[in-house]
């Protein structure tokens, strides 16, 4: 009986392909939030009221998200999930206030500011295979300093207070003058 090769590499969970697919899908959404106040207000109302049908109608108007069926809200944020083969299952992007801070609150103004801030970062992931590869390697090997430098190269906003590697992804913490609550833009693998 053959012995398992101890030197075999474990398949990395986060890949450039995964990051690029999510970034490409989410870019038009963030552009719409940043550029269209009416759309952003409707989205915030859907989040706070946990109105999944309104969320679905709004997403259906964005070609890259029109077919997404895995989205939700907790009344203080939203999550849009993309299916991938195992071991990933679902990779999720969203923006939320940290749980336990408040209930049924989601600021359109803060969300628009966060969307404007993250646009260059997600655009870079979407258009650059090498950047996405380097970011995936840094996340998989838990290189916090490298991740921090890579993200801050494209998110210049002073409202970005911290960047952490969490759940095979990133948590970007923003604190603006428009709200006493911080907002987290998340990119992560859902636990199954």
Coordinates of N, CA, C and O in Angstrom, one line a residue:
X1 N 0.8 -1.2 0.0 CA 0.0 0.0 0.0 C 0.9 1.2 0.0 O 1.8 1.4 0.8
X2 N 0.6 2.2 -0.9 CA 1.4 3.4 -1.0 C 1.2 4.3 0.2 O 0.1 4.5 0.6
X3 N 2.3 4.9 0.6 CA 2.2 5.9 1.7 C 1.8 7.3 1.1 O 2.3 7.6 0.0
X4 N 1.0 8.0 1.8 CA 0.7 9.4 1.2 C 2.0 10.2 1.2 O 2.8 10.1 2.1
X5 N 2.1 11.0 0.2 CA 3.2 11.9 0.1 C 3.0 13.1 1.0 O 2.1 13.9 0.8
X6 N 3.9 13.2 2.0 CA 3.8 14.3 3.0 C 4.1 15.7 2.4 O 3.8 16.7 2.9
X7 N 4.7 15.6 1.3 CA 5.1 16.9 0.6 C 4.0 17.4 -0.3 O 4.2 18.4 -0.9
X8 N 3.0 16.6 -0.5 CA 1.9 17.1 -1.4 C 1.4 18.4 -0.9 O 1.1 18.6 0.3
X9 N 1.2 19.3 -1.8 CA 0.6 20.6 -1.4 C -0.9 20.5 -1.2 O -1.6 19.9 -2.0
X10 N -1.4 21.1 -0.2 CA -2.8 21.2 0.0 C -3.3 22.3 -0.9 O -2.7 23.4 -1.0
X11 N -4.4 22.0 -1.6 CA -5.0 23.0 -2.5 C -5.4 24.3 -1.7 O -6.1 24.2 -0.8
X12 N -4.9 25.5 -2.1 CA -5.2 26.7 -1.4 C -6.7 26.9 -1.6 O -7.3 26.7 -2.6
X13 N -7.3 27.4 -0.5 CA -8.8 27.7 -0.5 C -9.1 28.9 -1.3 O -10.0 28.9 -2.1
X14 N -8.3 30.0 -1.1 CA -8.5 31.2 -1.9 C -7.6 31.2 -3.1 O -6.4 31.0 -3.0
X15 N -8.3 31.4 -4.2 CA -7.5 31.5 -5.5 C -7.7 32.8 -6.2 O -8.7 33.5 -5.9
X16 N -6.9 33.1 -7.1 CA -7.0 34.3 -7.9 C -8.3 34.2 -8.7 O -9.1 35.2 -8.8
X17 N -8.6 33.1 -9.3 CA -9.9 32.9 -10.0 C -11.1 33.2 -9.2 O -12.0 33.9 -9.6
X18 N -11.1 32.7 -7.9 CA -12.2 33.0 -7.0 C -12.4 34.5 -6.7 O -13.4 35.1 -6.9
X19 N -11.3 35.1 -6.4 CA -11.3 36.5 -6.0 C -11.7 37.4 -7.2 O -12.5 38.3 -7.1
X20 N -11.2 37.0 -8.4 CA -11.6 37.8 -9.6 C -13.0 37.6 -10.0 O -13.7 38.6 -10.4
X21 N -13.5 36.4 -9.9 CA -15.0 36.2 -10.2 C -15.9 37.0 -9.3 O -16.8 37.7 -9.8
X22 N -15.6 37.0 -8.0 CA -16.4 37.8 -7.1 C -16.2 39.3 -7.3 O -17.2 40.0 -7.4
X23 N -15.0 39.8 -7.5 CA -14.8 41.2 -7.8 C -15.5 41.7 -9.0 O -16.1 42.7 -9.1
X24 N -15.4 40.9 -10.1 CA -16.0 41.2 -11.4 C -17.5 41.3 -11.2 O -18.2 42.2 -11.8
X25 N -18.1 40.4 -10.5 CA -19.6 40.4 -10.3 C -20.0 41.6 -9.4 O -21.0 42.2 -9.7
X26 N -19.2 42.0 -8.4 CA -19.6 43.0 -7.5 C -19.3 44.4 -7.9 O -19.9 45.4 -7.5
X27 N -18.3 44.6 -8.8 CA -18.0 46.0 -9.3 C -19.1 46.8 -9.8 O -19.3 48.0 -9.3
X28 N -20.0 46.3 -10.6 CA -21.1 47.1 -11.1 C -22.1 47.5 -10.0 O -22.7 48.6 -10.0
X29 N -22.2 46.6 -9.0 CA -23.1 46.9 -7.8 C -22.5 48.1 -7.0 O -23.2 49.0 -6.7
X30 N -21.2 48.0 -6.7 CA -20.6 49.1 -6.0 C -20.6 50.4 -6.8 O -20.8 51.5 -6.2
X31 N -20.4 50.3 -8.1 CA -20.5 51.5 -8.9 C -21.9 52.1 -8.8 O -22.1 53.4 -8.7
X32 N -22.9 51.3 -8.8 CA -24.3 51.7 -8.8 C -24.6 52.4 -7.4 O -25.3 53.4 -7.3
X33 N -24.1 51.7 -6.3 CA -24.3 52.3 -5.0 C -23.6 53.6 -4.9 O -24.2 54.6 -4.4
X34 N -22.4 53.7 -5.3 CA -21.6 55.0 -5.2 C -22.2 56.1 -6.1 O -22.2 57.2 -5.7
X35 N -22.7 55.7 -7.3 CA -23.2 56.7 -8.3 C -24.6 57.0 -8.3 O -25.0 58.0 -9.0
X36 N -25.5 56.2 -7.7 CA -26.9 56.4 -7.8 C -27.6 56.5 -6.4 O -27.8 55.4 -5.8
X37 N -27.8 57.7 -5.9 CA -28.4 57.8 -4.6 C -29.7 57.1 -4.4 O -30.0 56.5 -3.4
X38 N -30.6 57.2 -5.4 CA -31.9 56.6 -5.3 C -31.8 55.1 -5.2 O -32.4 54.5 -4.3
X39 N -30.9 54.4 -6.0 CA -30.7 53.0 -5.9 C -30.1 52.7 -4.5 O -30.6 51.7 -3.8
X40 N -29.2 53.5 -4.0 CA -28.5 53.2 -2.7 C -29.5 53.3 -1.6 O -29.5 52.5 -0.6
X41 N -30.5 54.3 -1.7 CA -31.5 54.4 -0.7 C -32.4 53.2 -0.7 O -32.8 52.7 0.4
X42 N -32.8 52.8 -1.8 CA -33.7 51.6 -1.9 C -33.0 50.4 -1.3 O -33.6 49.6 -0.6
X43 N -31.7 50.2 -1.6 CA -30.9 49.1 -1.1 C -30.9 49.2 0.4 O -31.1 48.1 1.1
X44 N -30.6 50.3 1.0 CA -30.5 50.5 2.4 C -31.9 50.1 3.1 O -31.9 49.5 4.1
X45 N -33.0 50.6 2.4 CA -34.3 50.3 3.0 C -34.6 48.8 2.9 O -35.1 48.2 3.9
X46 N -34.2 48.1 1.9 CA -34.3 46.7 1.8 C -33.5 45.9 2.9 O -34.0 45.0 3.5
X47 N -32.3 46.4 3.1 CA -31.5 45.8 4.2 C -32.1 46.0 5.5 O -32.3 45.0 6.3
X48 N -32.5 47.2 5.9 CA -33.1 47.4 7.2 C -34.4 46.7 7.4 O -34.7 46.1 8.5
X49 N -35.2 46.6 6.4 CA -36.5 45.9 6.5 C -36.4 44.4 6.2 O -37.5 43.7 6.2
X50 N -35.3 44.0 5.9 CA -35.0 42.5 5.5 C -36.0 42.1 4.4 O -36.6 41.1 4.4
X51 N -36.1 43.0 3.4 CA -37.0 42.8 2.3 C -36.2 42.1 1.1 O -35.6 42.8 0.3
X52 N -36.2 40.8 1.2 CA -35.4 40.0 0.2 C -36.0 40.2 -1.2 O -35.2 40.1 -2.2
X53 N -37.3 40.4 -1.3 CA -37.8 40.5 -2.7 C -37.3 41.8 -3.3 O -37.0 41.9 -4.5
X54 N -37.3 42.9 -2.5 CA -36.8 44.2 -3.1 C -35.3 44.0 -3.4 O -34.8 44.5 -4.4
X55 N -34.5 43.4 -2.5 CA -33.1 43.1 -2.8 C -33.0 42.4 -4.1 O -32.1 42.7 -5.0
X56 N -33.8 41.4 -4.3 CA -33.7 40.6 -5.6 C -34.1 41.4 -6.8 O -33.4 41.3 -7.8
X57 N -35.1 42.3 -6.7 CA -35.4 43.2 -7.8 C -34.3 44.1 -8.1 O -34.0 44.4 -9.3
X58 N -33.7 44.7 -7.1 CA -32.6 45.6 -7.3 C -31.4 44.9 -7.9 O -30.7 45.4 -8.9
X59 N -31.0 43.7 -7.4 CA -29.9 43.0 -8.0 C -30.2 42.5 -9.4 O -29.3 42.4 -10.2
X60 N -31.5 42.3 -9.8 CA -31.8 41.8 -11.1 C -31.5 42.9 -12.2 O -31.4 42.6 -13.4
X61 N -31.4 44.1 -11.8 CA -31.1 45.2 -12.7 C -29.6 45.4 -12.9 O -29.2 46.2 -13.7
X62 N -28.8 44.6 -12.3 CA -27.3 44.6 -12.4 C -26.9 43.3 -13.2 O -27.0 42.2 -12.6
X63 N -26.5 43.4 -14.4 CA -26.3 42.2 -15.2 C -25.4 41.1 -14.6 O -25.7 39.9 -14.6
X64 N -24.4 41.5 -13.9 CA -23.4 40.5 -13.3 C -24.0 39.9 -12.0 O -23.5 38.9 -11.6
X65 N -25.1 40.4 -11.5 CA -25.7 39.9 -10.3 C -27.2 39.4 -10.5 O -27.8 38.9 -9.6
X66 N -27.7 39.5 -11.8 CA -29.1 39.2 -12.1 C -29.4 37.8 -11.7 O -30.5 37.5 -11.3
X67 N -28.5 36.9 -11.9 CA -28.8 35.5 -11.6 C -28.4 35.0 -10.3 O -28.5 33.8 -9.9
X68 N -27.9 35.9 -9.4 CA -27.5 35.5 -8.0 C -28.8 35.2 -7.2 O -29.7 36.0 -7.1
X69 N -28.7 34.0 -6.6 CA -29.9 33.6 -5.7 C -29.5 33.6 -4.3 O -30.3 33.4 -3.4
X70 N -28.2 33.7 -4.0 CA -27.7 33.6 -2.6 C -27.4 35.0 -2.0 O -26.2 35.4 -2.2
X71 N -28.4 35.6 -1.5 CA -28.1 36.9 -0.8 C -29.0 37.0 0.4 O -30.0 36.3 0.5
X72 N -28.6 37.9 1.3 CA -29.4 38.0 2.5 C -29.0 39.3 3.3 O -28.1 40.0 2.9
X73 N -29.8 39.5 4.4 CA -29.6 40.6 5.2 C -29.8 40.2 6.7 O -30.5 39.3 6.9
X74 N -29.1 40.9 7.5 CA -29.4 40.7 9.0 C -29.9 42.0 9.6 O -29.9 42.2 10.8
X75 N -30.4 42.9 8.8 CA -31.0 44.2 9.3 C -29.9 45.3 9.5 O -30.3 46.4 9.7
X76 N -28.7 44.9 9.5 CA -27.6 45.9 9.7 C -26.5 45.7 8.6 O -25.4 46.3 8.7
X77 N -26.8 44.9 7.6 CA -25.9 44.7 6.5 C -26.4 43.7 5.6 O -27.5 43.1 5.7
X78 N -25.7 43.4 4.5 CA -26.1 42.4 3.5 C -24.9 41.5 3.1 O -23.8 41.9 3.3
X79 N -25.3 40.4 2.5 CA -24.3 39.4 2.0 C -24.7 38.9 0.7 O -25.9 38.5 0.6
X80 N -23.8 38.8 -0.3 CA -24.1 38.2 -1.6 C -23.1 37.1 -1.8 O -21.9 37.4 -1.7
X81 N -23.6 35.9 -1.9 CA -22.7 34.7 -2.0 C -22.7 34.1 -3.4 O -23.7 34.1 -4.1
X82 N -21.5 33.6 -3.7 CA -21.3 33.0 -5.0 C -20.8 31.5 -4.8 O -19.9 31.3 -4.0
X83 N -21.5 30.6 -5.5 CA -21.2 29.2 -5.4 C -19.9 28.8 -6.1 O -19.6 29.3 -7.2
X84 N -19.1 28.0 -5.5 CA -17.9 27.4 -6.0 C -17.8 26.0 -5.6 O -18.5 25.5 -4.7
X85 N -17.0 25.2 -6.4 CA -16.8 23.8 -6.0 C -16.2 23.7 -4.6 O -15.5 24.6 -4.2
X86 N -16.5 22.5 -4.0 CA -15.9 22.2 -2.7 C -14.4 22.2 -2.8 O -13.9 21.8 -3.9
X87 N -13.6 22.6 -1.9 CA -14.0 22.8 -0.5 C -14.6 24.2 -0.2 O -14.9 24.5 0.9
X88 N -14.7 25.1 -1.2 CA -15.1 26.5 -0.9 C -16.6 26.5 -0.6 O -17.1 27.1 0.4
X89 N -17.4 25.9 -1.5 CA -18.9 26.0 -1.4 C -19.4 27.4 -1.7 O -20.0 27.5 -2.8
X90 N -19.3 28.4 -0.8 CA -19.7 29.7 -1.1 C -18.7 30.7 -0.7 O -18.1 30.6 0.4
X91 N -18.5 31.7 -1.5 CA -17.6 32.8 -1.2 C -18.5 34.1 -1.2 O -19.3 34.3 -2.1
X92 N -18.4 34.9 -0.2 CA -19.3 35.9 0.1 C -18.7 37.3 0.1 O -17.6 37.5 0.6
X93 N -19.4 38.3 -0.3 CA -19.0 39.7 -0.2 C -20.2 40.5 0.4 O -21.4 40.1 0.1
X94 N -19.9 41.5 1.2 CA -21.0 42.3 1.7 C -20.5 43.4 2.6 O -19.3 43.5 2.8
X95 N -21.4 44.1 3.1 CA -21.1 45.3 4.0 C -22.0 45.2 5.2 O -23.3 45.1 5.0
X96 N -21.5 45.3 6.4 CA -22.4 45.3 7.6 C -21.8 46.0 8.7 O -20.6 46.2 8.8
X97 N -22.6 46.4 9.6 CA -22.2 47.0 10.9 C -21.9 45.7 11.8 O -22.6 44.7 11.7
X98 N -20.9 45.8 12.6 CA -20.5 44.6 13.4 C -21.8 44.2 14.3 O -22.4 45.1 14.9
X99 N -22.1 42.9 14.3 CA -23.2 42.5 15.2 C -23.0 42.9 16.6 O -21.9 42.9 17.1
X100 N -24.2 43.2 17.3 CA -24.1 43.6 18.7 C -24.1 45.1 18.9 O -24.2 45.6 20.0
X101 N -23.8 45.8 17.8 CA -23.7 47.3 17.9 C -25.0 48.0 17.9 O -25.3 48.9 18.7
X102 N -25.9 47.5 17.0 CA -27.2 48.2 16.8 C -28.1 47.2 16.0 O -27.6 46.2 15.5
X103 N -29.4 47.5 16.0 CA -30.3 46.7 15.1 C -31.0 47.6 14.1 O -31.3 48.8 14.4
X104 N -31.3 47.0 13.0 CA -32.1 47.7 12.0 C -31.7 49.1 11.6 O -32.5 50.0 11.6
X105 N -30.4 49.2 11.4 CA -29.8 50.5 10.9 C -28.8 50.2 9.8 O -28.0 49.2 9.9
X106 N -28.9 51.0 8.8 CA -27.9 50.8 7.7 C -27.9 52.2 6.9 O -28.9 52.5 6.3
X107 N -26.9 52.9 7.0 CA -26.8 54.3 6.5 C -26.4 54.2 5.0 O -25.4 53.7 4.6
X108 N -27.3 54.9 4.2 CA -27.1 55.0 2.8 C -25.8 55.8 2.6 O -25.0 55.5 1.7
X109 N -25.6 56.9 3.3 CA -24.5 57.8 3.1 C -23.1 57.0 3.4 O -22.2 57.1 2.7
X110 N -23.1 56.2 4.5 CA -21.9 55.5 4.8 C -21.7 54.4 3.8 O -20.6 54.2 3.3
X111 N -22.7 53.7 3.4 CA -22.6 52.6 2.4 C -22.0 53.2 1.1 O -21.2 52.6 0.4
X112 N -22.5 54.4 0.7 CA -22.0 55.0 -0.6 C -20.5 55.4 -0.4 O -19.7 55.2 -1.3
X113 N -20.1 55.9 0.8 CA -18.7 56.2 1.0 C -17.9 55.0 1.0 O -16.8 55.0 0.4
X114 N -18.3 53.9 1.6 CA -17.6 52.6 1.6 C -17.5 52.1 0.1 O -16.4 51.7 -0.3
X115 N -18.6 52.2 -0.6 CA -18.6 51.7 -2.0 C -17.5 52.5 -2.9 O -16.8 51.9 -3.6
X116 N -17.5 53.8 -2.7 CA -16.5 54.7 -3.4 C -15.1 54.2 -3.0 O -14.2 54.2 -3.9
X117 N -14.9 54.0 -1.8 CA -13.6 53.6 -1.3 C -13.1 52.3 -1.8 O -11.9 52.1 -2.2
X118 N -14.0 51.3 -1.9 CA -13.5 49.9 -2.3 C -13.5 49.7 -3.8 O -12.9 48.8 -4.3
X119 N -14.1 50.6 -4.5 CA -14.1 50.5 -6.0 C -12.7 50.2 -6.6 O -12.5 49.3 -7.4
X120 N -11.7 51.1 -6.3 CA -10.4 50.8 -7.0 C -9.8 49.5 -6.6 O -9.1 48.8 -7.4
X121 N -10.0 49.0 -5.4 CA -9.5 47.7 -4.9 C -10.1 46.6 -5.7 O -9.4 45.7 -6.2
X122 N -11.5 46.6 -5.7 CA -12.1 45.5 -6.5 C -11.9 45.5 -8.0 O -11.7 44.5 -8.6
X123 N -11.7 46.8 -8.5 CA -11.4 46.9 -9.9 C -10.0 46.3 -10.2 O -9.8 45.5 -11.1
X124 N -9.0 46.5 -9.3 CA -7.7 46.0 -9.5 C -7.7 44.4 -9.4 O -7.1 43.8 -10.2
X125 N -8.5 43.9 -8.5 CA -8.6 42.4 -8.4 C -9.2 41.9 -9.7 O -8.7 40.9 -10.3
X126 N -10.2 42.6 -10.2 CA -11.0 42.1 -11.4 C -10.1 42.1 -12.6 O -10.2 41.3 -13.5
X127 N -9.2 43.1 -12.8 CA -8.5 43.3 -14.0 C -7.1 42.7 -14.0 O -6.5 42.6 -15.1
X128 N -6.6 42.5 -12.8 CA -5.2 42.0 -12.7 C -5.0 40.6 -12.2 O -5.2 40.4 -11.0
X129 N -4.7 39.7 -13.0 CA -4.5 38.3 -12.6 C -3.3 38.2 -11.6 O -3.4 37.5 -10.6
X130 N -2.2 38.9 -11.9 CA -1.1 38.9 -11.0 C -1.4 39.4 -9.6 O -1.0 38.9 -8.6
X131 N -2.1 40.6 -9.6 CA -2.5 41.1 -8.3 C -3.4 40.2 -7.5 O -3.2 39.9 -6.3
X132 N -4.4 39.6 -8.2 CA -5.3 38.6 -7.5 C -4.5 37.4 -7.0 O -4.8 36.9 -5.9
X133 N -3.5 36.9 -7.8 CA -2.7 35.8 -7.4 C -1.9 36.2 -6.1 O -1.9 35.4 -5.2
X134 N -1.3 37.3 -6.1 CA -0.5 37.7 -5.0 C -1.3 37.9 -3.8 O -0.9 37.5 -2.6
X135 N -2.5 38.5 -3.9 CA -3.5 38.7 -2.8 C -3.9 37.3 -2.3 O -4.0 37.1 -1.0
X136 N -4.2 36.4 -3.1 CA -4.7 35.0 -2.7 C -3.6 34.3 -1.9 O -3.8 33.8 -0.8
X137 N -2.3 34.4 -2.4 CA -1.2 33.8 -1.7 C -1.0 34.5 -0.3 O -0.9 33.8 0.7
X138 N -1.1 35.8 -0.2 CA -1.0 36.5 1.1 C -2.1 36.1 2.0 O -1.9 35.9 3.2
X139 N -3.3 36.0 1.5 CA -4.5 35.6 2.4 C -4.2 34.1 2.9 O -4.3 33.8 4.1
X140 N -3.9 33.2 2.0 CA -3.7 31.8 2.3 C -2.6 31.6 3.3 O -2.7 30.7 4.1
X141 N -1.6 32.4 3.2 CA -0.4 32.2 4.1 C -0.5 33.2 5.3 O 0.5 33.4 6.1
X142 N -1.6 33.9 5.5 CA -1.9 34.8 6.6 C -0.8 35.9 6.8 O -0.4 36.2 7.9
X143 N -0.4 36.5 5.7 CA 0.6 37.5 5.7 C -0.1 38.9 5.8 O -0.4 39.6 4.9
X144 N -0.4 39.2 7.1 CA -1.2 40.4 7.4 C -0.6 41.7 6.8 O -1.2 42.6 6.3
X145 N 0.8 41.9 7.0 CA 1.4 43.1 6.6 C 1.4 43.2 5.0 O 1.1 44.3 4.5
X146 N 1.5 42.1 4.3 CA 1.5 42.1 2.9 C 0.1 42.5 2.4 O -0.1 43.4 1.5
X147 N -0.9 41.9 3.0 CA -2.3 42.2 2.7 C -2.6 43.6 2.9 O -3.3 44.3 2.1
X148 N -2.2 44.1 4.1 CA -2.5 45.5 4.4 C -1.9 46.4 3.4 O -2.6 47.4 2.9
X149 N -0.7 46.2 3.0 CA 0.0 47.1 2.0 C -0.7 47.0 0.6 O -0.9 48.0 0.0
X150 N -1.1 45.7 0.3 CA -1.8 45.5 -1.0 C -3.1 46.2 -1.1 O -3.5 46.8 -2.1
X151 N -3.9 46.2 0.0 CA -5.2 46.8 0.0 C -5.1 48.3 0.0 O -5.7 49.0 -0.7
X152 N -4.2 48.8 0.9 CA -4.0 50.3 1.1 C -3.5 50.9 -0.2 O -3.6 52.1 -0.4
X153 N -2.8 50.2 -1.0 CA -2.3 50.7 -2.3 C -3.5 51.2 -3.2 O -3.4 52.1 -3.9
X154 N -4.7 50.6 -3.0 CA -5.9 51.0 -3.8 C -7.0 51.6 -3.0 O -7.9 52.2 -3.6
X155 N -7.0 51.4 -1.7 CA -8.0 52.1 -0.9 C -7.3 53.2 -0.1 O -6.6 52.9 0.9
X156 N -7.5 54.4 -0.6 CA -6.7 55.5 -0.1 C -7.5 56.3 1.1 O -6.9 57.1 1.7
X157 N -8.7 55.9 1.2 CA -9.6 56.7 2.2 C -9.0 56.6 3.6 O -8.7 55.5 4.1
X158 N -9.0 57.7 4.3 CA -8.7 57.7 5.7 C -9.7 57.0 6.6 O -9.4 56.8 7.8
X159 N -10.9 56.8 6.1 CA -11.9 56.1 6.8 C -11.7 54.6 7.0 O -12.3 54.0 7.8
X160 N -10.7 54.1 6.2 CA -10.3 52.6 6.4 C -9.4 52.5 7.6 O -8.3 53.0 7.6
X161 N -10.0 52.0 8.6 CA -9.3 51.9 9.9 C -8.4 50.6 10.1 O -7.4 50.7 10.8
X162 N -8.9 49.5 9.6 CA -8.2 48.3 9.8 C -8.5 47.3 8.7 O -9.6 47.3 8.0
X163 N -7.5 46.4 8.4 CA -7.7 45.3 7.5 C -7.2 44.0 8.2 O -6.1 44.0 8.7
X164 N -8.1 43.1 8.2 CA -7.8 41.8 8.9 C -8.1 40.6 7.9 O -9.0 40.7 7.1
X165 N -7.3 39.6 8.1 CA -7.6 38.3 7.4 C -8.5 37.5 8.3 O -8.2 37.2 9.4
X166 N -9.7 37.2 7.7 CA -10.7 36.4 8.5 C -11.4 35.4 7.5 O -11.7 35.8 6.4
X167 N -11.6 34.3 8.0 CA -12.4 33.3 7.3 C -12.0 33.1 5.8 O -12.8 33.2 4.9
X168 N -10.7 33.0 5.6 CA -10.1 32.8 4.3 C -10.5 34.0 3.4 O -10.7 33.9 2.2
X169 N -10.5 35.2 4.0 CA -10.8 36.4 3.2 C -10.4 37.6 4.0 O -9.5 37.6 4.9
X170 N -11.1 38.7 3.7 CA -10.7 40.0 4.3 C -11.9 40.7 5.0 O -13.0 40.6 4.5
X171 N -11.5 41.4 6.0 CA -12.5 42.3 6.7 C -11.9 43.7 6.7 O -10.8 43.9 7.3
X172 N -12.6 44.6 6.0 CA -12.1 46.0 5.9 C -13.0 46.8 6.8 O -14.2 46.9 6.5
X173 N -12.5 47.4 7.8 CA -13.3 48.2 8.8 C -13.2 49.7 8.5 O -12.1 50.2 8.4
X174 N -14.3 50.3 8.2 CA -14.4 51.7 7.9 C -15.1 52.4 9.0 O -16.1 51.9 9.6
X175 N -14.6 53.6 9.4 CA -15.3 54.5 10.4 C -15.4 55.9 9.8 O -14.4 56.5 9.5
X176 N -16.6 56.3 9.5 CA -16.8 57.6 8.9 C -17.5 58.6 9.9 O -18.0 58.2 10.9
X177 N -17.4 59.8 9.5 CA -18.1 60.9 10.4 C -19.6 60.8 10.3 O -20.3 61.5 11.0
X178 N -20.1 60.1 9.3 CA -21.5 60.0 9.1 C -22.3 59.1 10.0 O -23.5 59.1 10.0
X179 N -21.6 58.3 10.8 CA -22.2 57.3 11.6 C -21.3 57.1 12.8 O -20.1 57.0 12.7
X180 N -22.0 56.8 14.0 CA -21.2 56.4 15.2 C -20.8 55.0 15.1 O -20.0 54.5 15.9
X181 N -21.3 54.2 14.1 CA -21.0 52.8 14.0 C -20.0 52.6 12.9 O -20.1 53.2 11.8
X182 N -19.1 51.7 13.1 CA -18.2 51.3 12.0 C -18.9 50.3 11.1 O -19.9 49.7 11.4
X183 N -18.4 50.3 9.9 CA -19.0 49.4 8.8 C -17.9 48.5 8.3 O -16.7 48.9 8.2
X184 N -18.2 47.2 8.1 CA -17.2 46.3 7.6 C -17.6 45.8 6.2 O -18.7 45.3 6.0
X185 N -16.6 46.0 5.3 CA -16.8 45.4 4.0 C -16.0 44.0 4.0 O -14.8 44.0 4.3
X186 N -16.8 43.0 3.8 CA -16.2 41.6 4.0 C -16.1 40.8 2.7 O -17.0 40.9 1.8
X187 N -15.1 40.0 2.6 CA -14.9 39.1 1.5 C -14.4 37.8 2.2 O -13.3 37.8 2.7
X188 N -15.3 36.8 2.2 CA -14.9 35.6 3.0 C -15.6 34.3 2.5 O -16.5 34.4 1.8
X189 N -15.0 33.2 3.0 CA -15.6 31.9 2.7 C -16.6 31.6 3.8 O -16.2 31.6 5.0
X190 N -17.8 31.2 3.4 CA -18.8 30.9 4.4 C -18.5 29.6 5.0 O -18.1 28.6 4.3
X191 N -18.7 29.5 6.3 CA -18.5 28.2 7.0 C -19.7 27.3 6.7 O -20.9 27.8 6.7
X192 N -19.4 26.1 6.4 CA -20.5 25.1 6.1 C -20.8 24.3 7.3 O -20.0 24.0 8.2

